[in-house]
């Protein structure tokens, strides 16, 4: 009886292995082209969507803190080229700036890390962004949290915010309040989904 089960298992395994390979995620069907960064970005978006909220917090912390180790290694490699070294260090410093600003905003009570994660979730929920690198998702979420991406607010208010110096203090405060409410509700909607 055991031999029969074993023989059946081996036979079924061989049939499955000799058949056509599974095309669950055939790269030809993804339309990613020949750009290797698109494959990395697609893998990052799949990984991100599989994480729980706590795991996403850990992933963000690990992603940003690993930049320090990468920076140390890169500084050893780029010893001869100060221009390349500065360019790379500026990019890494940007990650630390994001982290510092997030901590400052959290302490001030402006945002929570859940809202930031909600913006990243929203970024990857858009089909066009599914092959984008995680650094682009971080930049998107950071712009949304900081309120630097004002297109929605400008549409909501019906006027451009470029002439901010001409606005009264009350109008500036009103715009900031509306901007925060719009951002929080959009991020909350993504978190609730």
mmCIF file with all atom_site columns, C-alpha atoms in Angstrom:
data_model
loop_
_atom_site.group_PDB
_atom_site.id
_atom_site.type_symbol
_atom_site.label_atom_id
_atom_site.label_alt_id
_atom_site.label_comp_id
_atom_site.label_asym_id
_atom_site.label_entity_id
_atom_site.label_seq_id
_atom_site.pdbx_PDB_ins_code
_atom_site.Cartn_x
_atom_site.Cartn_y
_atom_site.Cartn_z
_atom_site.occupancy
_atom_site.B_iso_or_equiv
_atom_site.pdbx_formal_charge
_atom_site.auth_seq_id
_atom_site.auth_comp_id
_atom_site.auth_asym_id
_atom_site.auth_atom_id
_atom_site.pdbx_PDB_model_num
ATOM 1   C CA . UNK A 1 1   ? 0.000   0.000  0.000   1.00 0.00 ? 1   UNK A CA 1
ATOM 2   C CA . UNK A 1 2   ? 2.792   2.427  0.911   1.00 0.00 ? 2   UNK A CA 1
ATOM 3   C CA . UNK A 1 3   ? 4.736   1.433  -2.217  1.00 0.00 ? 3   UNK A CA 1
ATOM 4   C CA . UNK A 1 4   ? 1.679   2.076  -4.335  1.00 0.00 ? 4   UNK A CA 1
ATOM 5   C CA . UNK A 1 5   ? 1.254   5.590  -2.890  1.00 0.00 ? 5   UNK A CA 1
ATOM 6   C CA . UNK A 1 6   ? 4.935   6.303  -3.354  1.00 0.00 ? 6   UNK A CA 1
ATOM 7   C CA . UNK A 1 7   ? 4.828   5.048  -6.933  1.00 0.00 ? 7   UNK A CA 1
ATOM 8   C CA . UNK A 1 8   ? 1.736   7.151  -7.627  1.00 0.00 ? 8   UNK A CA 1
ATOM 9   C CA . UNK A 1 9   ? 3.424   10.222 -6.107  1.00 0.00 ? 9   UNK A CA 1
ATOM 10  C CA . UNK A 1 10  ? 6.539   9.745  -8.240  1.00 0.00 ? 10  UNK A CA 1
ATOM 11  C CA . UNK A 1 11  ? 4.472   9.171  -11.369 1.00 0.00 ? 11  UNK A CA 1
ATOM 12  C CA . UNK A 1 12  ? 2.327   12.282 -10.847 1.00 0.00 ? 12  UNK A CA 1
ATOM 13  C CA . UNK A 1 13  ? 5.419   14.352 -10.016 1.00 0.00 ? 13  UNK A CA 1
ATOM 14  C CA . UNK A 1 14  ? 7.172   13.277 -13.198 1.00 0.00 ? 14  UNK A CA 1
ATOM 15  C CA . UNK A 1 15  ? 4.116   14.048 -15.307 1.00 0.00 ? 15  UNK A CA 1
ATOM 16  C CA . UNK A 1 16  ? 3.836   17.511 -13.779 1.00 0.00 ? 16  UNK A CA 1
ATOM 17  C CA . UNK A 1 17  ? 7.547   18.227 -14.222 1.00 0.00 ? 17  UNK A CA 1
ATOM 18  C CA . UNK A 1 18  ? 7.611   17.099 -17.815 1.00 0.00 ? 18  UNK A CA 1
ATOM 19  C CA . UNK A 1 19  ? 4.545   19.120 -18.788 1.00 0.00 ? 19  UNK A CA 1
ATOM 20  C CA . UNK A 1 20  ? 4.455   22.767 -19.722 1.00 0.00 ? 20  UNK A CA 1
ATOM 21  C CA . UNK A 1 21  ? 5.790   25.104 -17.123 1.00 0.00 ? 21  UNK A CA 1
ATOM 22  C CA . UNK A 1 22  ? 3.292   27.179 -15.225 1.00 0.00 ? 22  UNK A CA 1
ATOM 23  C CA . UNK A 1 23  ? 2.768   30.663 -16.587 1.00 0.00 ? 23  UNK A CA 1
ATOM 24  C CA . UNK A 1 24  ? 1.369   32.221 -13.439 1.00 0.00 ? 24  UNK A CA 1
ATOM 25  C CA . UNK A 1 25  ? 3.731   35.169 -13.735 1.00 0.00 ? 25  UNK A CA 1
ATOM 26  C CA . UNK A 1 26  ? 5.336   34.765 -17.088 1.00 0.00 ? 26  UNK A CA 1
ATOM 27  C CA . UNK A 1 27  ? 7.540   37.857 -17.594 1.00 0.00 ? 27  UNK A CA 1
ATOM 28  C CA . UNK A 1 28  ? 6.401   38.081 -21.222 1.00 0.00 ? 28  UNK A CA 1
ATOM 29  C CA . UNK A 1 29  ? 2.846   38.692 -20.000 1.00 0.00 ? 29  UNK A CA 1
ATOM 30  C CA . UNK A 1 30  ? 3.881   41.549 -17.698 1.00 0.00 ? 30  UNK A CA 1
ATOM 31  C CA . UNK A 1 31  ? 4.972   43.978 -20.449 1.00 0.00 ? 31  UNK A CA 1
ATOM 32  C CA . UNK A 1 32  ? 7.982   45.085 -18.420 1.00 0.00 ? 32  UNK A CA 1
ATOM 33  C CA . UNK A 1 33  ? 10.345  45.276 -21.365 1.00 0.00 ? 33  UNK A CA 1
ATOM 34  C CA . UNK A 1 34  ? 14.078  44.837 -20.979 1.00 0.00 ? 34  UNK A CA 1
ATOM 35  C CA . UNK A 1 35  ? 14.560  47.296 -18.123 1.00 0.00 ? 35  UNK A CA 1
ATOM 36  C CA . UNK A 1 36  ? 15.825  45.335 -15.078 1.00 0.00 ? 36  UNK A CA 1
ATOM 37  C CA . UNK A 1 37  ? 14.614  48.030 -12.664 1.00 0.00 ? 37  UNK A CA 1
ATOM 38  C CA . UNK A 1 38  ? 11.032  47.302 -13.748 1.00 0.00 ? 38  UNK A CA 1
ATOM 39  C CA . UNK A 1 39  ? 11.416  43.681 -12.656 1.00 0.00 ? 39  UNK A CA 1
ATOM 40  C CA . UNK A 1 40  ? 12.816  44.815 -9.320  1.00 0.00 ? 40  UNK A CA 1
ATOM 41  C CA . UNK A 1 41  ? 10.025  47.348 -8.914  1.00 0.00 ? 41  UNK A CA 1
ATOM 42  C CA . UNK A 1 42  ? 7.375   44.781 -9.775  1.00 0.00 ? 42  UNK A CA 1
ATOM 43  C CA . UNK A 1 43  ? 8.831   42.354 -7.228  1.00 0.00 ? 43  UNK A CA 1
ATOM 44  C CA . UNK A 1 44  ? 8.900   45.112 -4.611  1.00 0.00 ? 44  UNK A CA 1
ATOM 45  C CA . UNK A 1 45  ? 5.251   45.978 -5.244  1.00 0.00 ? 45  UNK A CA 1
ATOM 46  C CA . UNK A 1 46  ? 4.217   42.330 -4.911  1.00 0.00 ? 46  UNK A CA 1
ATOM 47  C CA . UNK A 1 47  ? 6.222   41.980 -1.705  1.00 0.00 ? 47  UNK A CA 1
ATOM 48  C CA . UNK A 1 48  ? 4.768   45.212 -0.298  1.00 0.00 ? 48  UNK A CA 1
ATOM 49  C CA . UNK A 1 49  ? 1.190   44.133 -0.972  1.00 0.00 ? 49  UNK A CA 1
ATOM 50  C CA . UNK A 1 50  ? 1.763   40.833 0.841   1.00 0.00 ? 50  UNK A CA 1
ATOM 51  C CA . UNK A 1 51  ? 2.862   42.492 4.096   1.00 0.00 ? 51  UNK A CA 1
ATOM 52  C CA . UNK A 1 52  ? 0.689   43.262 7.109   1.00 0.00 ? 52  UNK A CA 1
ATOM 53  C CA . UNK A 1 53  ? 0.582   46.785 8.577   1.00 0.00 ? 53  UNK A CA 1
ATOM 54  C CA . UNK A 1 54  ? 3.214   45.983 11.222  1.00 0.00 ? 54  UNK A CA 1
ATOM 55  C CA . UNK A 1 55  ? 5.436   44.300 8.651   1.00 0.00 ? 55  UNK A CA 1
ATOM 56  C CA . UNK A 1 56  ? 5.148   47.357 6.411   1.00 0.00 ? 56  UNK A CA 1
ATOM 57  C CA . UNK A 1 57  ? 6.352   49.577 9.264   1.00 0.00 ? 57  UNK A CA 1
ATOM 58  C CA . UNK A 1 58  ? 9.297   47.249 9.776   1.00 0.00 ? 58  UNK A CA 1
ATOM 59  C CA . UNK A 1 59  ? 10.032  47.174 6.048   1.00 0.00 ? 59  UNK A CA 1
ATOM 60  C CA . UNK A 1 60  ? 10.111  50.980 5.824   1.00 0.00 ? 60  UNK A CA 1
ATOM 61  C CA . UNK A 1 61  ? 12.415  51.205 8.828   1.00 0.00 ? 61  UNK A CA 1
ATOM 62  C CA . UNK A 1 62  ? 14.694  48.484 7.435   1.00 0.00 ? 62  UNK A CA 1
ATOM 63  C CA . UNK A 1 63  ? 14.712  50.029 3.950   1.00 0.00 ? 63  UNK A CA 1
ATOM 64  C CA . UNK A 1 64  ? 15.720  53.456 5.223   1.00 0.00 ? 64  UNK A CA 1
ATOM 65  C CA . UNK A 1 65  ? 18.173  52.220 7.848   1.00 0.00 ? 65  UNK A CA 1
ATOM 66  C CA . UNK A 1 66  ? 19.881  49.923 5.342   1.00 0.00 ? 66  UNK A CA 1
ATOM 67  C CA . UNK A 1 67  ? 20.744  53.086 3.435   1.00 0.00 ? 67  UNK A CA 1
ATOM 68  C CA . UNK A 1 68  ? 23.370  53.818 6.109   1.00 0.00 ? 68  UNK A CA 1
ATOM 69  C CA . UNK A 1 69  ? 25.138  50.525 5.460   1.00 0.00 ? 69  UNK A CA 1
ATOM 70  C CA . UNK A 1 70  ? 24.897  51.054 1.719   1.00 0.00 ? 70  UNK A CA 1
ATOM 71  C CA . UNK A 1 71  ? 26.341  54.525 2.128   1.00 0.00 ? 71  UNK A CA 1
ATOM 72  C CA . UNK A 1 72  ? 29.312  53.225 4.116   1.00 0.00 ? 72  UNK A CA 1
ATOM 73  C CA . UNK A 1 73  ? 30.042  50.613 1.470   1.00 0.00 ? 73  UNK A CA 1
ATOM 74  C CA . UNK A 1 74  ? 29.638  53.096 -1.375  1.00 0.00 ? 74  UNK A CA 1
ATOM 75  C CA . UNK A 1 75  ? 31.979  55.574 0.283   1.00 0.00 ? 75  UNK A CA 1
ATOM 76  C CA . UNK A 1 76  ? 34.645  52.882 0.332   1.00 0.00 ? 76  UNK A CA 1
ATOM 77  C CA . UNK A 1 77  ? 34.068  52.091 -3.343  1.00 0.00 ? 77  UNK A CA 1
ATOM 78  C CA . UNK A 1 78  ? 33.892  55.708 -4.579  1.00 0.00 ? 78  UNK A CA 1
ATOM 79  C CA . UNK A 1 79  ? 37.074  56.887 -2.837  1.00 0.00 ? 79  UNK A CA 1
ATOM 80  C CA . UNK A 1 80  ? 38.592  58.200 -6.045  1.00 0.00 ? 80  UNK A CA 1
ATOM 81  C CA . UNK A 1 81  ? 35.537  60.019 -7.417  1.00 0.00 ? 81  UNK A CA 1
ATOM 82  C CA . UNK A 1 82  ? 34.333  62.761 -5.089  1.00 0.00 ? 82  UNK A CA 1
ATOM 83  C CA . UNK A 1 83  ? 31.598  63.839 -7.527  1.00 0.00 ? 83  UNK A CA 1
ATOM 84  C CA . UNK A 1 84  ? 30.059  60.337 -7.623  1.00 0.00 ? 84  UNK A CA 1
ATOM 85  C CA . UNK A 1 85  ? 30.463  60.074 -3.866  1.00 0.00 ? 85  UNK A CA 1
ATOM 86  C CA . UNK A 1 86  ? 28.611  63.358 -3.272  1.00 0.00 ? 86  UNK A CA 1
ATOM 87  C CA . UNK A 1 87  ? 25.847  62.414 -5.715  1.00 0.00 ? 87  UNK A CA 1
ATOM 88  C CA . UNK A 1 88  ? 25.306  59.079 -3.979  1.00 0.00 ? 88  UNK A CA 1
ATOM 89  C CA . UNK A 1 89  ? 25.483  60.599 -0.476  1.00 0.00 ? 89  UNK A CA 1
ATOM 90  C CA . UNK A 1 90  ? 22.882  63.205 -1.425  1.00 0.00 ? 90  UNK A CA 1
ATOM 91  C CA . UNK A 1 91  ? 20.484  60.454 -2.491  1.00 0.00 ? 91  UNK A CA 1
ATOM 92  C CA . UNK A 1 92  ? 21.043  58.549 0.775   1.00 0.00 ? 92  UNK A CA 1
ATOM 93  C CA . UNK A 1 93  ? 20.681  61.751 2.813   1.00 0.00 ? 93  UNK A CA 1
ATOM 94  C CA . UNK A 1 94  ? 17.273  62.172 1.211   1.00 0.00 ? 94  UNK A CA 1
ATOM 95  C CA . UNK A 1 95  ? 16.132  58.901 2.854   1.00 0.00 ? 95  UNK A CA 1
ATOM 96  C CA . UNK A 1 96  ? 17.327  60.146 6.231   1.00 0.00 ? 96  UNK A CA 1
ATOM 97  C CA . UNK A 1 97  ? 15.524  63.446 5.642   1.00 0.00 ? 97  UNK A CA 1
ATOM 98  C CA . UNK A 1 98  ? 12.299  61.523 5.011   1.00 0.00 ? 98  UNK A CA 1
ATOM 99  C CA . UNK A 1 99  ? 12.766  59.500 8.172   1.00 0.00 ? 99  UNK A CA 1
ATOM 100 C CA . UNK A 1 100 ? 13.588  62.580 10.250  1.00 0.00 ? 100 UNK A CA 1
ATOM 101 C CA . UNK A 1 101 ? 10.607  64.514 8.900   1.00 0.00 ? 101 UNK A CA 1
ATOM 102 C CA . UNK A 1 102 ? 8.299   61.565 9.560   1.00 0.00 ? 102 UNK A CA 1
ATOM 103 C CA . UNK A 1 103 ? 9.476   61.379 13.163  1.00 0.00 ? 103 UNK A CA 1
ATOM 104 C CA . UNK A 1 104 ? 9.086   65.152 13.595  1.00 0.00 ? 104 UNK A CA 1
ATOM 105 C CA . UNK A 1 105 ? 5.578   65.115 12.126  1.00 0.00 ? 105 UNK A CA 1
ATOM 106 C CA . UNK A 1 106 ? 4.626   62.141 14.277  1.00 0.00 ? 106 UNK A CA 1
ATOM 107 C CA . UNK A 1 107 ? 5.833   63.889 17.444  1.00 0.00 ? 107 UNK A CA 1
ATOM 108 C CA . UNK A 1 108 ? 3.924   67.031 16.464  1.00 0.00 ? 108 UNK A CA 1
ATOM 109 C CA . UNK A 1 109 ? 0.787   64.906 15.981  1.00 0.00 ? 109 UNK A CA 1
ATOM 110 C CA . UNK A 1 110 ? 0.434   65.807 12.308  1.00 0.00 ? 110 UNK A CA 1
ATOM 111 C CA . UNK A 1 111 ? 0.588   62.297 10.864  1.00 0.00 ? 111 UNK A CA 1
ATOM 112 C CA . UNK A 1 112 ? 0.934   58.700 11.827  1.00 0.00 ? 112 UNK A CA 1
ATOM 113 C CA . UNK A 1 113 ? 3.077   56.087 10.145  1.00 0.00 ? 113 UNK A CA 1
ATOM 114 C CA . UNK A 1 114 ? -0.192  54.379 9.152   1.00 0.00 ? 114 UNK A CA 1
ATOM 115 C CA . UNK A 1 115 ? -1.082  57.389 7.013   1.00 0.00 ? 115 UNK A CA 1
ATOM 116 C CA . UNK A 1 116 ? 2.337   57.243 5.332   1.00 0.00 ? 116 UNK A CA 1
ATOM 117 C CA . UNK A 1 117 ? 1.843   53.530 4.662   1.00 0.00 ? 117 UNK A CA 1
ATOM 118 C CA . UNK A 1 118 ? -1.616  54.314 3.301   1.00 0.00 ? 118 UNK A CA 1
ATOM 119 C CA . UNK A 1 119 ? -0.059  56.599 0.698   1.00 0.00 ? 119 UNK A CA 1
ATOM 120 C CA . UNK A 1 120 ? 2.389   53.877 -0.346  1.00 0.00 ? 120 UNK A CA 1
ATOM 121 C CA . UNK A 1 121 ? -0.522  51.436 -0.608  1.00 0.00 ? 121 UNK A CA 1
ATOM 122 C CA . UNK A 1 122 ? -2.368  53.950 -2.757  1.00 0.00 ? 122 UNK A CA 1
ATOM 123 C CA . UNK A 1 123 ? 0.712   54.375 -4.974  1.00 0.00 ? 123 UNK A CA 1
ATOM 124 C CA . UNK A 1 124 ? 0.976   50.635 -5.614  1.00 0.00 ? 124 UNK A CA 1
ATOM 125 C CA . UNK A 1 125 ? -2.793  50.234 -6.071  1.00 0.00 ? 125 UNK A CA 1
ATOM 126 C CA . UNK A 1 126 ? -2.501  52.241 -9.296  1.00 0.00 ? 126 UNK A CA 1
ATOM 127 C CA . UNK A 1 127 ? -1.744  49.797 -12.130 1.00 0.00 ? 127 UNK A CA 1
ATOM 128 C CA . UNK A 1 128 ? 0.669   52.214 -13.778 1.00 0.00 ? 128 UNK A CA 1
ATOM 129 C CA . UNK A 1 129 ? 2.879   52.207 -10.652 1.00 0.00 ? 129 UNK A CA 1
ATOM 130 C CA . UNK A 1 130 ? 3.134   48.468 -10.078 1.00 0.00 ? 130 UNK A CA 1
ATOM 131 C CA . UNK A 1 131 ? 6.543   48.244 -11.741 1.00 0.00 ? 131 UNK A CA 1
ATOM 132 C CA . UNK A 1 132 ? 7.976   51.303 -9.975  1.00 0.00 ? 132 UNK A CA 1
ATOM 133 C CA . UNK A 1 133 ? 10.776  51.015 -7.450  1.00 0.00 ? 133 UNK A CA 1
ATOM 134 C CA . UNK A 1 134 ? 10.025  51.335 -3.750  1.00 0.00 ? 134 UNK A CA 1
ATOM 135 C CA . UNK A 1 135 ? 12.068  54.536 -3.615  1.00 0.00 ? 135 UNK A CA 1
ATOM 136 C CA . UNK A 1 136 ? 9.512   56.120 -5.969  1.00 0.00 ? 136 UNK A CA 1
ATOM 137 C CA . UNK A 1 137 ? 6.695   54.968 -3.684  1.00 0.00 ? 137 UNK A CA 1
ATOM 138 C CA . UNK A 1 138 ? 8.524   56.535 -0.729  1.00 0.00 ? 138 UNK A CA 1
ATOM 139 C CA . UNK A 1 139 ? 8.911   59.798 -2.645  1.00 0.00 ? 139 UNK A CA 1
ATOM 140 C CA . UNK A 1 140 ? 5.207   59.786 -3.554  1.00 0.00 ? 140 UNK A CA 1
ATOM 141 C CA . UNK A 1 141 ? 4.109   59.150 0.033   1.00 0.00 ? 141 UNK A CA 1
ATOM 142 C CA . UNK A 1 142 ? 6.520   61.769 1.338   1.00 0.00 ? 142 UNK A CA 1
ATOM 143 C CA . UNK A 1 143 ? 5.213   64.394 -1.101  1.00 0.00 ? 143 UNK A CA 1
ATOM 144 C CA . UNK A 1 144 ? 1.643   63.596 -0.079  1.00 0.00 ? 144 UNK A CA 1
ATOM 145 C CA . UNK A 1 145 ? 2.376   63.720 3.640   1.00 0.00 ? 145 UNK A CA 1
ATOM 146 C CA . UNK A 1 146 ? 4.360   66.952 3.340   1.00 0.00 ? 146 UNK A CA 1
ATOM 147 C CA . UNK A 1 147 ? 1.674   68.439 1.123   1.00 0.00 ? 147 UNK A CA 1
ATOM 148 C CA . UNK A 1 148 ? 4.122   69.245 -1.670  1.00 0.00 ? 148 UNK A CA 1
ATOM 149 C CA . UNK A 1 149 ? 1.844   67.679 -4.278  1.00 0.00 ? 149 UNK A CA 1
ATOM 150 C CA . UNK A 1 150 ? -0.805  70.377 -4.372  1.00 0.00 ? 150 UNK A CA 1
ATOM 151 C CA . UNK A 1 151 ? -2.666  69.566 -7.577  1.00 0.00 ? 151 UNK A CA 1
ATOM 152 C CA . UNK A 1 152 ? -5.689  68.128 -5.741  1.00 0.00 ? 152 UNK A CA 1
ATOM 153 C CA . UNK A 1 153 ? -5.792  71.022 -3.295  1.00 0.00 ? 153 UNK A CA 1
ATOM 154 C CA . UNK A 1 154 ? -5.556  73.561 -6.093  1.00 0.00 ? 154 UNK A CA 1
ATOM 155 C CA . UNK A 1 155 ? -8.488  71.862 -7.792  1.00 0.00 ? 155 UNK A CA 1
ATOM 156 C CA . UNK A 1 156 ? -10.414 71.828 -4.512  1.00 0.00 ? 156 UNK A CA 1
ATOM 157 C CA . UNK A 1 157 ? -9.804  75.518 -3.804  1.00 0.00 ? 157 UNK A CA 1
ATOM 158 C CA . UNK A 1 158 ? -10.274 76.584 -7.409  1.00 0.00 ? 158 UNK A CA 1
ATOM 159 C CA . UNK A 1 159 ? -7.131  78.689 -7.542  1.00 0.00 ? 159 UNK A CA 1
ATOM 160 C CA . UNK A 1 160 ? -3.384  78.308 -7.711  1.00 0.00 ? 160 UNK A CA 1
ATOM 161 C CA . UNK A 1 161 ? -1.347  78.362 -4.536  1.00 0.00 ? 161 UNK A CA 1
ATOM 162 C CA . UNK A 1 162 ? 1.672   79.982 -6.178  1.00 0.00 ? 162 UNK A CA 1
ATOM 163 C CA . UNK A 1 163 ? 0.676   83.444 -4.954  1.00 0.00 ? 163 UNK A CA 1
ATOM 164 C CA . UNK A 1 164 ? 0.771   82.297 -1.343  1.00 0.00 ? 164 UNK A CA 1
ATOM 165 C CA . UNK A 1 165 ? 2.537   85.468 -0.210  1.00 0.00 ? 165 UNK A CA 1
ATOM 166 C CA . UNK A 1 166 ? -0.568  87.470 -1.196  1.00 0.00 ? 166 UNK A CA 1
ATOM 167 C CA . UNK A 1 167 ? -2.884  85.362 0.973   1.00 0.00 ? 167 UNK A CA 1
ATOM 168 C CA . UNK A 1 168 ? -3.955  86.403 4.443   1.00 0.00 ? 168 UNK A CA 1
ATOM 169 C CA . UNK A 1 169 ? -2.822  84.377 7.437   1.00 0.00 ? 169 UNK A CA 1
ATOM 170 C CA . UNK A 1 170 ? -6.325  82.949 7.865   1.00 0.00 ? 170 UNK A CA 1
ATOM 171 C CA . UNK A 1 171 ? -6.441  81.771 4.241   1.00 0.00 ? 171 UNK A CA 1
ATOM 172 C CA . UNK A 1 172 ? -3.038  80.091 4.582   1.00 0.00 ? 172 UNK A CA 1
ATOM 173 C CA . UNK A 1 173 ? -4.170  78.322 7.764   1.00 0.00 ? 173 UNK A CA 1
ATOM 174 C CA . UNK A 1 174 ? -7.431  77.322 6.090   1.00 0.00 ? 174 UNK A CA 1
ATOM 175 C CA . UNK A 1 175 ? -5.531  75.856 3.123   1.00 0.00 ? 175 UNK A CA 1
ATOM 176 C CA . UNK A 1 176 ? -3.218  73.928 5.427   1.00 0.00 ? 176 UNK A CA 1
ATOM 177 C CA . UNK A 1 177 ? -6.176  72.523 7.349   1.00 0.00 ? 177 UNK A CA 1
ATOM 178 C CA . UNK A 1 178 ? -7.989  71.494 4.162   1.00 0.00 ? 178 UNK A CA 1
ATOM 179 C CA . UNK A 1 179 ? -4.819  69.958 2.767   1.00 0.00 ? 179 UNK A CA 1
ATOM 180 C CA . UNK A 1 180 ? -4.312  67.850 5.901   1.00 0.00 ? 180 UNK A CA 1
ATOM 181 C CA . UNK A 1 181 ? -7.961  66.755 5.946   1.00 0.00 ? 181 UNK A CA 1
ATOM 182 C CA . UNK A 1 182 ? -7.879  65.720 2.286   1.00 0.00 ? 182 UNK A CA 1
ATOM 183 C CA . UNK A 1 183 ? -4.633  63.795 2.797   1.00 0.00 ? 183 UNK A CA 1
ATOM 184 C CA . UNK A 1 184 ? -5.863  62.066 5.943   1.00 0.00 ? 184 UNK A CA 1
ATOM 185 C CA . UNK A 1 185 ? -9.165  61.029 4.414   1.00 0.00 ? 185 UNK A CA 1
ATOM 186 C CA . UNK A 1 186 ? -7.506  59.672 1.269   1.00 0.00 ? 186 UNK A CA 1
ATOM 187 C CA . UNK A 1 187 ? -4.955  57.721 3.292   1.00 0.00 ? 187 UNK A CA 1
ATOM 188 C CA . UNK A 1 188 ? -7.667  56.480 5.669   1.00 0.00 ? 188 UNK A CA 1
ATOM 189 C CA . UNK A 1 189 ? -9.719  55.224 2.717   1.00 0.00 ? 189 UNK A CA 1
ATOM 190 C CA . UNK A 1 190 ? -6.751  53.217 1.457   1.00 0.00 ? 190 UNK A CA 1
ATOM 191 C CA . UNK A 1 191 ? -6.091  51.763 4.908   1.00 0.00 ? 191 UNK A CA 1
ATOM 192 C CA . UNK A 1 192 ? -9.740  50.723 5.311   1.00 0.00 ? 192 UNK A CA 1
ATOM 193 C CA . UNK A 1 193 ? -9.812  48.869 1.976   1.00 0.00 ? 193 UNK A CA 1
#
